[in-house]
XYZ file of C-alpha atoms in Angstrom:
683
model
C -78.816 105.056 75.371
C -80.128 102.586 72.753
C -79.517 105.223 70.082
C -75.799 105.724 70.763
C -73.104 103.909 68.773
C -69.444 104.111 69.805
C -67.505 102.815 66.805
C -64.012 102.871 65.372
C -62.712 102.538 61.843
C -59.804 100.087 61.889
C -57.713 98.669 59.037
C -54.321 98.221 57.417
C -52.592 101.415 56.265
C -54.052 102.786 52.998
C -57.250 100.712 53.107
C -59.271 103.945 53.191
C -60.277 104.492 56.851
C -59.927 108.253 56.825
C -61.651 108.583 53.428
C -64.597 106.514 54.718
C -64.738 108.670 57.873
C -64.776 111.879 55.804
C -67.672 110.551 53.681
C -69.587 109.413 56.769
C -69.276 112.845 58.416
C -70.370 114.599 55.213
C -73.288 112.210 54.588
C -74.463 112.779 58.167
C -74.356 116.555 57.624
C -71.529 116.998 60.162
C -69.139 118.673 57.725
C -70.017 121.015 54.883
C -67.079 120.008 52.689
C -65.533 116.598 52.025
C -61.855 116.376 52.918
C -59.288 114.536 50.827
C -56.366 112.619 52.334
C -54.065 113.137 49.327
C -54.759 116.865 49.235
C -54.169 117.152 53.002
C -57.676 118.504 53.662
C -59.140 115.567 55.649
C -60.969 116.662 58.808
C -59.688 113.713 60.856
C -56.042 114.037 59.744
C -55.587 117.458 61.321
C -51.912 117.280 62.353
C -49.485 118.917 59.907
C -47.517 115.681 59.637
C -50.657 113.689 58.819
C -51.444 116.107 56.008
C -47.911 115.945 54.606
C -47.443 112.181 54.862
C -51.013 111.268 53.877
C -51.317 108.821 56.786
C -53.164 108.848 60.116
C -50.807 109.174 63.090
C -53.124 109.855 66.010
C -56.625 108.529 66.683
C -59.164 111.325 66.144
C -62.709 111.411 67.542
C -65.860 112.882 65.996
C -69.596 112.734 66.605
C -72.419 112.750 64.058
C -76.173 112.046 63.842
C -77.732 109.526 61.455
C -81.460 108.684 61.476
C -81.877 109.800 65.108
C -78.815 107.807 66.187
C -75.749 109.479 67.678
C -72.575 107.894 66.323
C -69.291 108.570 68.155
C -66.488 107.733 65.721
C -62.788 107.157 66.313
C -60.604 107.069 63.177
C -57.496 105.044 64.017
C -54.044 104.819 62.362
C -53.171 101.817 60.204
C -49.378 101.935 60.483
C -47.907 99.373 62.888
C -45.741 102.035 64.604
C -48.930 103.648 65.933
C -50.609 100.429 67.063
C -51.040 101.910 70.572
C -53.626 104.323 69.166
C -55.663 101.328 67.930
C -55.190 99.487 71.226
C -56.506 102.343 73.350
C -59.391 103.060 70.986
C -60.589 99.432 70.896
C -60.473 99.287 74.699
C -63.227 101.924 74.953
C -65.298 101.254 71.813
C -68.445 99.113 71.614
C -68.116 98.210 67.925
C -65.748 98.418 64.984
C -65.925 98.847 61.229
C -63.025 96.948 59.664
C -62.143 98.270 56.230
C -60.451 96.092 53.613
C -58.893 97.032 50.288
C -60.793 94.981 47.652
C -57.547 94.438 45.699
C -55.185 93.511 48.553
C -57.782 91.737 50.743
C -56.592 90.893 54.260
C -53.231 92.615 54.756
C -50.738 92.092 57.597
C -51.901 94.994 59.771
C -55.541 93.948 59.190
C -54.683 90.763 61.092
C -53.067 92.739 63.914
C -56.089 95.007 64.422
C -58.438 92.011 64.128
C -56.537 90.252 66.924
C -56.673 93.428 69.037
C -60.463 93.591 68.507
C -60.727 89.889 69.453
C -58.871 90.573 72.702
C -61.415 93.220 73.715
C -64.394 91.209 72.303
C -65.402 94.101 70.032
C -68.251 93.227 67.600
C -67.405 94.180 64.009
C -68.836 94.736 60.575
C -66.623 94.698 57.458
C -66.571 97.151 54.566
C -64.768 96.025 51.394
C -63.574 99.331 49.959
C -62.091 100.354 46.581
C -64.406 98.107 44.522
C -63.723 100.347 41.504
C -59.991 99.563 41.385
C -58.417 97.239 38.827
C -58.072 93.799 40.425
C -60.841 94.342 43.006
C -62.245 90.980 44.083
C -65.054 90.881 46.651
C -65.320 87.070 46.811
C -61.578 86.602 47.400
C -61.595 89.235 50.164
C -64.484 87.485 51.954
C -62.619 84.151 51.646
C -59.479 85.744 53.139
C -61.525 87.097 56.061
C -62.780 83.543 56.634
C -59.412 81.771 56.325
C -56.786 84.251 57.469
C -58.797 85.856 60.278
C -60.686 82.678 61.274
C -63.910 84.730 61.253
C -67.444 83.949 60.062
C -68.213 86.636 57.469
C -71.740 86.840 56.081
C -72.145 89.159 53.052
C -75.313 91.246 53.353
C -74.483 93.044 50.096
C -72.829 91.893 46.881
C -71.289 94.200 44.268
C -72.763 94.759 40.831
C -69.623 94.503 38.716
C -66.099 95.479 39.778
C -63.174 97.586 38.513
C -64.460 100.109 35.963
C -67.792 98.235 35.663
C -68.704 98.669 39.366
C -72.185 100.220 39.271
C -73.631 99.684 42.745
C -74.551 96.995 45.270
C -77.346 94.486 45.758
C -78.924 94.541 49.222
C -79.447 90.848 50.083
C -81.775 91.663 52.998
C -84.218 93.911 51.126
C -83.708 92.162 47.779
C -83.098 95.261 45.685
C -80.294 97.022 43.813
C -78.755 100.259 45.122
C -77.054 102.681 42.742
C -75.164 105.827 43.715
C -75.129 109.089 41.816
C -71.818 110.281 43.262
C -73.651 113.045 45.153
C -73.462 111.788 48.726
C -76.175 114.187 49.894
C -78.664 112.255 47.741
C -80.063 108.872 48.920
C -79.071 105.859 46.797
C -81.336 104.906 43.892
C -83.410 101.765 44.625
C -84.499 99.392 41.832
C -85.233 95.668 41.314
C -82.216 93.357 40.948
C -81.083 93.387 37.263
C -81.620 90.070 35.474
C -77.891 89.464 34.856
C -77.230 89.493 38.635
C -80.377 87.535 39.547
C -78.726 84.116 39.844
C -75.863 85.404 42.011
C -78.331 87.318 44.192
C -80.473 84.205 44.879
C -77.408 82.115 45.650
C -75.917 84.660 48.093
C -79.314 85.478 49.632
C -79.925 81.802 50.430
C -76.430 81.414 51.894
C -76.983 84.543 54.041
C -80.357 83.338 55.371
C -78.894 79.918 56.178
C -75.905 81.463 57.988
C -78.132 83.735 60.089
C -80.713 80.994 60.805
C -77.953 78.739 62.207
C -77.427 81.259 65.026
C -81.101 81.447 66.045
C -83.176 78.401 67.006
C -86.597 79.868 66.130
C -85.383 81.031 62.717
C -83.679 77.688 62.046
C -86.976 75.833 62.537
C -88.697 78.268 60.168
C -85.898 77.905 57.618
C -85.925 74.092 57.729
C -89.714 74.009 57.375
C -89.520 76.312 54.347
C -91.472 79.169 55.944
C -90.842 82.756 54.827
C -88.550 84.766 57.102
C -89.142 88.519 57.203
C -86.396 91.133 56.803
C -87.031 92.364 60.368
C -86.495 88.850 61.772
C -83.275 88.429 59.770
C -82.009 91.831 60.849
C -82.766 91.206 64.545
C -81.097 87.764 64.454
C -78.031 89.130 62.625
C -77.767 91.939 65.176
C -77.727 89.401 68.032
C -75.153 87.243 66.188
C -72.941 90.285 65.476
C -73.030 91.502 69.078
C -72.109 88.009 70.327
C -69.247 87.880 67.758
C -70.788 84.801 66.087
C -71.066 86.469 62.662
C -69.525 89.440 60.875
C -71.735 91.262 58.317
C -69.849 92.294 55.148
C -70.716 95.306 52.953
C -68.928 96.818 49.981
C -68.479 100.052 48.049
C -65.922 102.652 47.075
C -65.606 105.550 49.499
C -63.613 107.854 47.226
C -66.522 107.946 44.756
C -69.138 108.181 47.545
C -70.594 104.747 46.826
C -71.902 102.551 49.649
C -71.591 105.068 52.501
C -75.305 105.484 53.425
C -75.919 101.686 53.607
C -72.783 101.418 55.772
C -74.200 103.996 58.191
C -77.496 102.096 58.246
C -75.592 98.871 59.014
C -73.789 100.592 61.919
C -77.163 101.509 63.459
C -78.746 98.103 62.665
C -76.009 95.686 63.737
C -73.441 97.272 66.058
C -74.249 97.444 69.776
C -75.291 100.438 71.845
C -73.598 100.909 75.261
C -76.655 99.151 76.748
C -76.084 96.033 74.580
C -72.556 95.268 75.766
C -72.028 93.448 79.094
C -71.669 95.639 82.222
C -68.086 96.703 82.873
C -66.223 94.933 85.691
C -63.611 96.474 87.966
C -62.026 96.170 91.399
C -62.645 98.136 94.575
C -59.379 100.052 95.250
C -59.413 99.325 99.005
C -61.014 95.899 99.414
C -59.982 94.382 96.057
C -63.516 92.996 95.672
C -65.193 92.876 92.264
C -67.371 95.837 91.301
C -69.854 95.927 88.408
C -71.082 99.074 86.662
C -74.092 98.898 84.353
C -74.354 101.371 81.460
C -77.075 103.561 82.997
C -77.165 107.149 84.228
C -78.513 105.986 87.615
C -75.335 104.033 88.512
C -72.382 105.766 90.282
C -70.104 107.687 87.907
C -67.216 105.734 86.328
C -65.052 106.572 83.302
C -61.766 105.393 81.790
C -59.186 107.909 80.546
C -57.860 106.477 77.285
C -55.892 109.340 75.753
C -54.079 112.481 76.847
C -53.442 115.308 74.391
C -51.460 118.486 74.988
C -53.168 121.319 73.133
C -51.534 124.703 72.563
C -54.870 126.524 73.134
C -56.777 124.620 75.820
C -53.824 122.913 77.533
C -54.100 119.324 78.730
C -57.057 117.403 77.269
C -58.030 114.019 78.736
C -60.228 111.844 76.506
C -62.491 109.498 78.445
C -65.191 106.925 77.914
C -68.040 107.218 80.430
C -69.236 103.744 81.457
C -71.860 104.676 84.042
C -73.474 107.644 85.779
C -73.320 111.334 84.929
C -71.007 114.264 85.684
C -70.974 118.011 85.058
C -68.203 120.482 84.322
C -66.653 121.664 87.602
C -67.499 118.444 89.490
C -64.957 116.825 91.792
C -64.156 113.277 90.698
C -61.947 110.622 92.251
C -58.985 109.178 90.357
C -59.151 105.664 91.841
C -55.918 104.566 90.130
C -53.874 107.351 91.781
C -56.041 107.714 94.907
C -56.455 111.476 94.308
C -59.359 113.875 93.921
C -59.479 115.992 90.761
C -61.747 118.747 89.510
C -63.066 118.431 85.975
C -63.043 121.742 84.155
C -64.727 122.199 80.785
C -66.265 119.127 79.168
C -66.182 118.856 75.384
C -67.406 116.729 72.505
C -64.551 116.335 70.051
C -64.618 116.901 66.313
C -61.024 115.955 65.389
C -59.151 119.029 66.715
C -62.285 121.186 67.087
C -64.320 121.166 70.276
C -67.893 121.770 71.365
C -68.620 122.446 75.032
C -71.200 120.303 76.816
C -72.761 120.890 80.235
C -73.162 117.266 81.312
C -71.804 113.863 80.301
C -73.741 110.595 80.499
C -73.116 106.842 80.397
C -71.972 105.805 76.904
C -70.394 109.159 76.009
C -66.893 109.640 74.624
C -65.755 113.118 75.669
C -62.700 115.182 76.564
C -62.119 117.139 79.785
C -59.830 120.047 80.630
C -58.305 120.533 84.085
C -57.399 116.950 85.061
C -53.740 117.507 85.979
C -52.836 114.081 87.389
C -54.934 111.791 85.189
C -53.045 109.687 82.644
C -53.910 107.056 80.047
C -55.535 104.016 81.686
C -56.637 105.824 84.880
C -60.174 105.334 86.214
C -62.261 108.363 87.226
C -65.235 107.647 89.465
C -67.364 108.885 92.339
C -65.384 108.990 95.595
C -68.165 107.423 97.655
C -68.284 104.322 95.416
C -64.805 103.912 93.915
C -63.828 101.355 91.287
C -60.699 100.643 89.246
C -61.482 99.502 85.699
C -59.114 97.306 83.723
C -56.320 99.489 82.369
C -55.076 99.401 78.764
C -52.147 97.136 77.933
C -49.595 98.624 75.563
C -46.737 96.870 73.764
C -43.214 97.598 74.967
C -41.125 100.003 72.842
C -38.439 98.208 70.832
C -36.316 100.927 69.257
C -34.183 103.593 70.942
C -32.382 106.645 69.587
C -30.263 109.227 71.367
C -31.381 112.877 71.261
C -29.336 115.884 72.215
C -30.331 119.559 72.051
C -28.561 121.733 69.493
C -28.115 124.689 71.832
C -28.286 125.686 75.496
C -31.702 127.289 74.910
C -33.007 124.032 73.424
C -31.711 122.043 76.395
C -34.197 123.620 78.810
C -37.134 123.168 76.417
C -36.193 119.568 75.528
C -37.044 118.093 78.938
C -40.447 119.820 78.976
C -41.249 118.645 75.423
C -40.266 115.030 76.190
C -42.385 114.947 79.372
C -45.449 116.243 77.508
C -44.976 113.832 74.590
C -44.540 110.945 77.070
C -47.847 111.878 78.736
C -49.623 111.652 75.375
C -48.085 108.415 74.132
C -47.714 105.380 76.463
C -45.422 103.601 73.963
C -42.974 106.529 73.955
C -40.408 106.328 76.766
C -37.625 108.649 77.822
C -34.678 107.732 80.018
C -31.312 109.196 80.850
C -28.383 106.792 80.512
C -25.992 107.565 83.371
C -23.095 105.692 81.780
C -23.205 107.273 78.327
C -24.718 110.600 79.419
C -27.273 110.287 76.613
C -30.975 111.025 76.690
C -32.584 108.011 75.043
C -36.059 108.008 73.547
C -37.726 104.690 72.769
C -40.682 103.908 70.529
C -42.371 101.357 68.302
C -40.337 101.929 65.129
C -38.362 104.336 62.976
C -41.447 106.213 61.730
C -42.796 106.584 65.269
C -39.584 108.226 66.511
C -39.261 110.326 63.352
C -42.747 111.743 64.000
C -41.898 112.444 67.673
C -38.727 114.374 66.759
C -40.628 116.333 64.113
C -43.345 117.197 66.670
C -40.673 118.445 69.088
C -39.396 120.788 66.384
C -42.811 122.092 65.304
C -44.951 122.121 68.418
C -42.324 122.820 71.089
C -39.749 124.661 68.958
C -36.937 122.341 70.105
C -34.062 121.724 67.700
C -32.391 118.369 68.433
C -29.798 116.066 66.901
C -30.742 112.401 66.660
C -28.215 109.563 66.998
C -28.330 106.173 65.271
C -31.089 103.937 66.644
C -29.992 101.695 69.488
C -31.542 98.338 70.154
C -33.116 97.764 73.561
C -30.993 94.755 74.551
C -31.669 92.871 77.782
C -29.633 90.541 79.980
C -30.605 87.275 81.649
C -28.970 84.591 83.738
C -28.692 80.953 82.694
C -27.749 79.213 85.955
C -28.603 79.488 89.665
C -26.034 81.228 91.874
C -25.528 82.387 95.444
C -23.661 85.449 96.690
C -23.110 87.551 99.783
C -23.632 91.285 100.083
C -22.018 92.950 103.073
C -21.893 96.667 103.873
C -19.853 97.688 106.913
C -18.989 101.371 107.189
C -17.799 102.965 110.389
C -18.001 106.728 110.535
C -18.333 109.191 113.368
C -21.593 108.410 115.177
C -23.837 105.779 113.616
C -22.202 103.418 111.126
C -23.828 101.491 108.300
C -24.317 97.747 108.575
C -26.196 95.430 106.260
C -25.490 91.782 105.467
C -27.448 89.467 103.177
C -27.081 86.150 101.357
C -29.010 86.015 98.100
C -29.791 83.153 95.736
C -30.741 83.885 92.125
C -32.227 81.557 89.523
C -33.427 82.059 85.937
C -37.149 82.157 85.162
C -39.122 81.585 81.972
C -39.172 84.466 79.480
C -41.817 87.034 80.296
C -42.110 86.109 84.003
C -40.340 89.253 85.243
C -38.861 89.773 88.725
C -39.870 87.494 91.622
C -38.653 88.033 95.199
C -38.945 85.472 97.992
C -38.035 85.927 101.642
C -36.785 82.765 103.413
C -35.409 84.447 106.525
C -36.379 82.642 109.719
C -35.643 83.340 113.356
C -35.444 87.107 112.901
C -31.905 87.123 111.440
C -32.978 90.215 109.518
C -35.836 92.257 111.041
C -38.992 92.372 108.951
C -38.833 96.147 108.387
C -35.580 95.773 106.384
C -36.934 93.130 103.966
C -38.562 95.678 101.547
C -35.189 97.471 101.392
C -33.498 94.203 100.395
C -36.100 93.658 97.659
C -35.686 97.218 96.344
C -31.891 96.923 96.396
C -31.971 93.643 94.458
C -34.470 95.048 91.956
C -32.459 98.250 91.529
C -29.304 96.248 90.746
C -31.150 94.608 87.841
C -31.592 97.933 86.035
C -27.992 97.778 84.805
C -26.687 94.248 84.238
C -23.113 92.971 84.492
C -22.621 91.944 80.821
C -23.112 95.265 79.032
C -25.134 97.414 81.420
C -28.580 96.534 80.016
C -31.591 95.731 82.267
C -31.758 92.155 83.572
C -35.058 90.307 83.119
C -36.772 87.141 84.368
C -34.911 86.461 87.618
C -36.090 84.968 90.903
C -34.240 86.330 93.939
C -34.417 84.519 97.275
C -33.167 86.087 100.503
C -31.810 83.085 102.444
C -29.579 84.446 105.208
C -27.985 87.540 106.680
C -27.362 89.459 109.850
C -27.979 92.904 111.294
C -26.609 95.317 113.873
C -28.881 96.719 116.563
C -27.587 100.288 116.136
C -25.934 100.578 112.721
C -28.444 98.721 110.522
C -30.888 100.752 108.442
C -33.147 100.331 105.459
C -30.586 102.114 103.261
C -27.736 99.870 104.480
C -29.679 96.727 103.561
C -30.646 98.238 100.214
C -26.958 98.841 99.378
C -25.906 95.408 100.682
C -28.612 93.702 98.577
C -27.461 95.656 95.521
C -23.837 94.550 96.067
C -24.890 90.921 96.647
C -27.139 90.978 93.605
C -24.366 92.250 91.313
C -22.057 89.476 92.507
C -24.780 86.804 92.165
C -25.507 87.949 88.592
C -21.789 87.643 87.701
C -21.737 84.054 88.989
C -25.023 83.048 87.301
C -23.563 82.809 83.761
C -25.231 85.969 82.434
C -26.004 86.313 78.714
C -27.075 89.133 76.443
C -30.591 88.992 74.921
C -31.824 90.798 71.820
C -35.386 91.648 70.739
C -36.668 89.256 68.066
C -39.318 90.640 65.722
C -42.078 88.712 63.982
C -42.019 90.006 60.421
C -44.454 89.353 57.607
C -43.438 90.334 54.083
C -46.086 90.468 51.338
C -44.712 90.634 47.793
C -45.368 89.617 44.189
C -44.085 86.057 43.598
C -41.334 87.279 41.224
C -39.341 88.710 44.132
C -39.494 85.743 46.516
C -35.862 84.700 45.927
C -34.464 88.203 46.558
C -36.521 88.660 49.733
C -35.539 85.248 51.172
C -31.851 85.876 50.376
C -31.956 89.277 52.059
C -33.769 87.916 55.140
C -31.227 85.098 55.484
C -28.395 87.654 55.479
C -30.184 89.327 58.411
C -30.105 86.155 60.575
C -33.830 85.556 59.967
C -35.516 82.276 60.846
C -38.149 81.659 58.146
C -41.359 80.367 59.767
C -43.782 80.003 56.882
C -44.352 80.777 53.205
C -47.729 80.775 51.499
C -49.002 81.940 48.162
C -52.334 83.660 47.511
C -52.694 84.016 43.749
C -49.605 85.809 42.493
C -48.839 87.149 45.968
C -46.330 85.473 48.287
C -46.425 85.915 52.056
C -43.290 85.133 54.084
C -43.363 85.094 57.892
C -40.108 84.999 59.832
C -38.448 85.788 63.137
C -35.561 88.214 62.782
C -33.366 90.177 65.251
C -34.285 93.853 65.452
C -30.619 94.884 65.261
C -30.500 93.568 61.687
C -33.608 95.436 60.528
C -32.489 99.071 60.465
C -33.040 100.559 57.037
C -35.100 97.548 55.924
C -37.905 99.760 54.600
C -35.511 101.299 52.056
C -33.929 97.952 51.184
C -37.233 96.147 50.557
C -38.373 98.960 48.278
C -35.211 98.762 46.161
C -35.370 94.938 45.991
C -38.981 94.833 44.801
C -39.421 98.101 42.855
C -41.550 99.354 45.740
C -44.100 96.543 45.283
C -43.628 94.735 48.618
C -44.668 95.763 52.090
C -43.912 94.358 55.506
C -45.203 94.448 59.055
C -42.956 93.972 62.036
C -43.992 93.507 65.668
C -42.024 92.545 68.768
C -42.221 88.817 69.518
C -39.731 87.799 72.208
C -36.194 88.119 73.552
C -33.570 85.543 72.546
C -29.903 84.993 73.332
C -27.423 86.884 71.167
C -24.826 84.718 69.340
C -21.398 84.980 71.007
C -19.555 86.818 68.213
C -22.291 89.489 68.050
C -22.517 89.765 71.856
C -18.787 90.584 72.019
C -19.299 93.315 69.371
C -22.143 94.849 71.408
C -20.037 94.774 74.594
C -17.081 96.291 72.730
C -19.257 99.215 71.600
C -20.425 99.948 75.146
């Protein structure tokens, strides 16, 4: 257990995650040939679209051995549209390697993944990549990690030169210089620190020792008394500080030229935690609701979290899982505590991107895939039935962009539904719904690229030809005032009639609160068994609002009065009556249309600031902040999603392709009246 490392490579798009992963797998003897992202030969970018676009779309897992340590690696995407892949990976990993571009430093998506890692308390080490590029600046990147990410970086290596003069790194712990021949199968050359770097080495070494000593009382006393501190003591103290998220070790190199990879692997084994080093996982008992704790040992009852589902054309449905405690074998019956169902695990496999290796048994700390789990989805807990537990599920952001899809032919129509169901199982941020009013099948996702990739996958993997309509914004509706209304259903037919009668009060809630139902019926005016029907009827009426048919959010509904009939009342009658009353109450409660507001960050050379600000203003943006880092300007703003279609093309033409932006959903806000009337007119 102490010799297992579950790590992920996380970073902004194009920082070099996949290239680093390829070098790591080759250096560890896992692959016989180094892949290249630009040539489309990377092991971890195995999907056709990843090869063509040169970006990572889906998180890929691999396992390798380094110095008697087993390292389970997940290579994650950097593009914001695929942030769910990062979210689910960080939920099950014990440590992360955050990769930074030495020229760009901390980029917008770097901040997003850093925040995600903070949320899951994942210890990290940093690797400043691309030290050989023109404009590479190690010191500035470390400063940006400190200021923009509010972290405590401690360099344990410094570069010897940069740009074309980059010749290796100085190991501050061991006090020697490492040079790389370019042949990754050869260990780095070790020599004394060259004289011209001596002063910088002593300065950084002292700063490193001081930083580490501050986190350890025994070392601090030694440091203050001027005693020598051994490398082993420093390493052990830095490991403890890294695991507790007090410090973040920083290394550097250039992956493309195979420089700095072996020391990075050493740092993973030295400083990142094993499954035994992280706190025991906490969960809830599915029946009693009491807290359950599972320690990372093979002796504990079996528990695992499913974090990814993949539909494979050869093996069928693959469920990736992280085993937190206990052991299991292929063919065992396990209990899906989230669904309350028993499932049989078929073959168990260690993953190597899209290749698989069968294993007989899985143990605590493993990241594996299983075949045969038909009803297990992302976020479900698998455990032993005699001692069940539900682990904390994975939270995913809500999709913000919708497009309409329609099959091109009758033959495609039958295959479309099947393809959409399978893609929805794989991706929790991809949603499908049928709009009764427009008769359209709507697919929703995290951005234009996300949906483009989904449609392309439908064509290639499922052989479905589909037409795609213009993206539609996921508007919402809300009420702005309290209101009261009556819902009465009286239908007399032959035999039993239908009778339901309710008085409902509605009031607006704060954004993000959701739906709240309160029952204030006293004296048995409505029997208790009909109350759930009233709640379901009221909730169902909120799925299509009264302004433009969009879902209503953040409403409190109170059932205050009503009546029933001994013979004619039924659950269905009260459900319909509540729906009628709810619709009327919403009309009286001054409903408004809400639109999704995106938090956008644009990074550009200073020359283009005026053009970018002018363009954002024309898109109804509210500028939040502007800051300059060297020649680079960073603008943060809130802007309605409806104004942002085609922005990727526009920003490229405004800045000669030199700017980039990151956009994430922030909140819902009221739509200005003149735009609301346009939206309603289009409906």
